[in-house]
Amino acid sequence: MKTNNVILETATRILLFIILVFAIDIFFAGHYYPGGGFIGGLIFAGALVLLLITYDIKTVAKFLPFNYLVVIAVGLLFAVGTGIGGLLFGKAFLTHWFTYVDFPILGKLSLHTAVLFDIGVVLVVIGTAMAIIQTIGESD
Amino acid sequence: MVDTFLYIALFAISIAMSGLIYRVVKGPSVPDRVIALDGLGINLVAVVALLSILLRTSVFLDIILLIGILAFIGTVAFAKYLEKGEIIKRDRNL
């Protein structure tokens, strides 16, 4: 008998975006409040796991056609790239800079190169968690 | 004065949590235990909220939403395991 889980699918369609926005908020709040790359990436991977539970591996792979091993590699490239950026300007490895920029709507923001390092952490965490879960889920 | 009420509320929640732990240990069927664990997660949300009032800090408020999301995903995963026999299907149309 084919079961029909329409309630779970409808709830997932709404909850997915709330969880993703929460993950992005935790990620960008990491410099001044609790949060950061690790927990933001884990919540993001949790949203993708909810998608995997509700649908199946083939549908999610069609919706997000990423090879998660490449995602890990790009994340490590971001982390090493910000370190080499310090070397290019004659400072020590992993030297970071920041500046204040006035945006039209958002106001005065501090742009920091540590965010680029954190993006690398996020990509590595998402790639590792999803690679583990997909590899375990696909094996019969 | 406020702290007294918070301690009373924490005591009541701890009694409710010990009742849920009794159901987790004793529960005759697996769905009983899953429902009790879900209730434990929601009670944990209440404990974190009361503690963050007690400690006069707002840095734990992200934890509340996080526990809610994790309890939901965990319960859905366990319910799907009990219903279909596997958590992540390769193709749901088969």
Short mmCIF file of N, CA and C in Angstrom, two decimals, chain A residues 5-68:
data_model
loop_
_atom_site.label_atom_id
_atom_site.label_comp_id
_atom_site.label_asym_id
_atom_site.label_seq_id
_atom_site.Cartn_x
_atom_site.Cartn_y
_atom_site.Cartn_z
N ASN A 5 1.93 11.05 2.64
CA ASN A 5 2.28 11.93 3.76
C ASN A 5 2.21 13.39 3.33
N VAL A 6 0.98 13.83 3.01
CA VAL A 6 0.81 15.21 2.51
C VAL A 6 1.00 16.22 3.64
N ILE A 7 0.68 15.85 4.87
CA ILE A 7 0.83 16.81 5.98
C ILE A 7 2.30 17.12 6.22
N LEU A 8 3.13 16.05 6.20
CA LEU A 8 4.57 16.26 6.41
C LEU A 8 5.17 17.09 5.29
N GLU A 9 4.73 16.82 4.02
CA GLU A 9 5.32 17.57 2.90
C GLU A 9 4.93 19.04 2.96
N THR A 10 3.67 19.33 3.33
CA THR A 10 3.25 20.74 3.43
C THR A 10 3.97 21.44 4.58
N ALA A 11 4.11 20.74 5.71
CA ALA A 11 4.81 21.35 6.85
C ALA A 11 6.28 21.60 6.51
N THR A 12 6.89 20.68 5.74
CA THR A 12 8.29 20.86 5.37
C THR A 12 8.47 22.06 4.47
N ARG A 13 7.51 22.27 3.52
CA ARG A 13 7.64 23.42 2.61
C ARG A 13 7.68 24.73 3.37
N ILE A 14 6.96 24.84 4.50
CA ILE A 14 6.97 26.09 5.27
C ILE A 14 8.18 26.13 6.20
N LEU A 15 8.42 24.99 6.90
CA LEU A 15 9.47 24.99 7.93
C LEU A 15 10.86 25.10 7.34
N LEU A 16 11.04 24.61 6.11
CA LEU A 16 12.38 24.61 5.51
C LEU A 16 12.96 26.02 5.44
N PHE A 17 12.10 26.99 5.02
CA PHE A 17 12.62 28.34 4.85
C PHE A 17 12.86 29.01 6.19
N ILE A 18 12.05 28.66 7.21
CA ILE A 18 12.30 29.22 8.55
C ILE A 18 13.64 28.72 9.07
N ILE A 19 13.92 27.41 8.88
CA ILE A 19 15.18 26.86 9.38
C ILE A 19 16.35 27.45 8.61
N LEU A 20 16.19 27.63 7.28
CA LEU A 20 17.30 28.19 6.50
C LEU A 20 17.60 29.63 6.91
N VAL A 21 16.53 30.42 7.12
CA VAL A 21 16.74 31.82 7.55
C VAL A 21 17.39 31.86 8.92
N PHE A 22 17.00 30.93 9.82
CA PHE A 22 17.61 30.86 11.15
C PHE A 22 19.09 30.52 11.05
N ALA A 23 19.43 29.59 10.12
CA ALA A 23 20.83 29.21 9.95
C ALA A 23 21.65 30.40 9.44
N ILE A 24 21.10 31.14 8.46
CA ILE A 24 21.84 32.28 7.91
C ILE A 24 21.99 33.37 8.96
N ASP A 25 20.93 33.58 9.78
CA ASP A 25 21.00 34.58 10.84
C ASP A 25 22.07 34.23 11.88
N ILE A 26 22.10 32.94 12.29
CA ILE A 26 23.12 32.49 13.26
C ILE A 26 24.51 32.67 12.68
N PHE A 27 24.65 32.40 11.37
CA PHE A 27 25.97 32.52 10.74
C PHE A 27 26.45 33.96 10.75
N PHE A 28 25.58 34.91 10.34
CA PHE A 28 26.05 36.29 10.24
C PHE A 28 26.13 36.98 11.59
N ALA A 29 25.45 36.44 12.63
CA ALA A 29 25.52 37.05 13.95
C ALA A 29 26.77 36.61 14.70
N GLY A 30 27.56 35.68 14.10
CA GLY A 30 28.64 35.05 14.84
C GLY A 30 29.71 35.98 15.37
N HIS A 31 29.85 37.19 14.79
CA HIS A 31 30.94 38.05 15.23
C HIS A 31 30.61 38.77 16.53
N TYR A 32 29.32 39.09 16.75
CA TYR A 32 28.94 39.86 17.92
C TYR A 32 28.09 39.08 18.92
N TYR A 33 27.46 38.00 18.51
CA TYR A 33 26.57 37.22 19.37
C TYR A 33 26.95 35.75 19.25
N PRO A 34 26.39 34.87 20.12
CA PRO A 34 26.68 33.44 19.97
C PRO A 34 26.26 32.94 18.60
N GLY A 35 27.05 32.03 18.06
CA GLY A 35 26.76 31.52 16.72
C GLY A 35 28.06 31.40 15.95
N GLY A 36 27.96 31.43 14.64
CA GLY A 36 29.15 31.35 13.82
C GLY A 36 29.04 30.28 12.76
N GLY A 37 30.20 29.94 12.18
CA GLY A 37 30.19 29.05 11.03
C GLY A 37 29.78 27.63 11.35
N PHE A 38 30.24 27.10 12.49
CA PHE A 38 30.00 25.68 12.77
C PHE A 38 28.53 25.40 13.01
N ILE A 39 27.91 26.15 13.94
CA ILE A 39 26.52 25.87 14.27
C ILE A 39 25.61 26.27 13.11
N GLY A 40 25.98 27.36 12.38
CA GLY A 40 25.18 27.75 11.22
C GLY A 40 25.18 26.66 10.16
N GLY A 41 26.36 26.08 9.90
CA GLY A 41 26.43 25.01 8.92
C GLY A 41 25.66 23.78 9.35
N LEU A 42 25.69 23.48 10.67
CA LEU A 42 24.96 22.30 11.14
C LEU A 42 23.46 22.49 11.02
N ILE A 43 22.95 23.71 11.30
CA ILE A 43 21.51 23.94 11.17
C ILE A 43 21.11 23.88 9.70
N PHE A 44 21.98 24.43 8.82
CA PHE A 44 21.72 24.36 7.37
C PHE A 44 21.64 22.90 6.93
N ALA A 45 22.60 22.08 7.41
CA ALA A 45 22.56 20.66 7.06
C ALA A 45 21.33 20.00 7.65
N GLY A 46 20.87 20.47 8.84
CA GLY A 46 19.65 19.92 9.42
C GLY A 46 18.43 20.18 8.55
N ALA A 47 18.38 21.39 7.93
CA ALA A 47 17.28 21.68 7.01
C ALA A 47 17.32 20.74 5.81
N LEU A 48 18.52 20.48 5.29
CA LEU A 48 18.63 19.57 4.14
C LEU A 48 18.27 18.14 4.56
N VAL A 49 18.58 17.77 5.82
CA VAL A 49 18.21 16.43 6.31
C VAL A 49 16.69 16.31 6.41
N LEU A 50 16.02 17.40 6.85
CA LEU A 50 14.56 17.39 6.87
C LEU A 50 14.00 17.17 5.47
N LEU A 51 14.63 17.82 4.48
CA LEU A 51 14.22 17.63 3.07
C LEU A 51 14.44 16.18 2.65
N LEU A 52 15.56 15.59 3.07
CA LEU A 52 15.84 14.18 2.71
C LEU A 52 14.84 13.24 3.35
N ILE A 53 14.44 13.54 4.61
CA ILE A 53 13.49 12.65 5.29
C ILE A 53 12.13 12.74 4.62
N THR A 54 11.71 13.98 4.26
CA THR A 54 10.38 14.15 3.71
C THR A 54 10.29 13.57 2.30
N TYR A 55 11.27 13.89 1.45
CA TYR A 55 11.27 13.38 0.08
C TYR A 55 12.24 12.22 0.01
N ASP A 56 13.03 12.13 -1.03
CA ASP A 56 13.98 11.02 -1.13
C ASP A 56 15.27 11.55 -1.74
N ILE A 57 16.26 10.67 -1.85
CA ILE A 57 17.59 11.11 -2.27
C ILE A 57 17.57 11.62 -3.71
N LYS A 58 16.80 10.95 -4.60
CA LYS A 58 16.79 11.36 -6.00
C LYS A 58 16.18 12.74 -6.18
N THR A 59 15.06 13.02 -5.47
CA THR A 59 14.42 14.33 -5.61
C THR A 59 15.33 15.44 -5.09
N VAL A 60 15.98 15.20 -3.94
CA VAL A 60 16.86 16.23 -3.36
C VAL A 60 18.08 16.44 -4.26
N ALA A 61 18.58 15.35 -4.86
CA ALA A 61 19.74 15.50 -5.76
C ALA A 61 19.35 16.26 -7.02
N LYS A 62 18.06 16.14 -7.46
CA LYS A 62 17.63 16.93 -8.61
C LYS A 62 17.44 18.40 -8.22
N PHE A 63 17.00 18.63 -6.96
CA PHE A 63 16.72 19.99 -6.48
C PHE A 63 18.03 20.72 -6.17
N LEU A 64 19.00 20.03 -5.58
CA LEU A 64 20.30 20.62 -5.24
C LEU A 64 21.40 19.79 -5.89
N PRO A 65 21.74 20.05 -7.14
CA PRO A 65 22.70 19.17 -7.83
C PRO A 65 24.15 19.48 -7.46
N PHE A 66 24.48 19.27 -6.17
CA PHE A 66 25.85 19.52 -5.73
C PHE A 66 26.53 18.19 -5.44
N ASN A 67 27.83 18.12 -5.78
CA ASN A 67 28.66 17.04 -5.26
C ASN A 67 29.27 17.56 -3.96
N TYR A 68 28.90 16.93 -2.82
CA TYR A 68 29.27 17.52 -1.53
C TYR A 68 30.77 17.43 -1.27
#
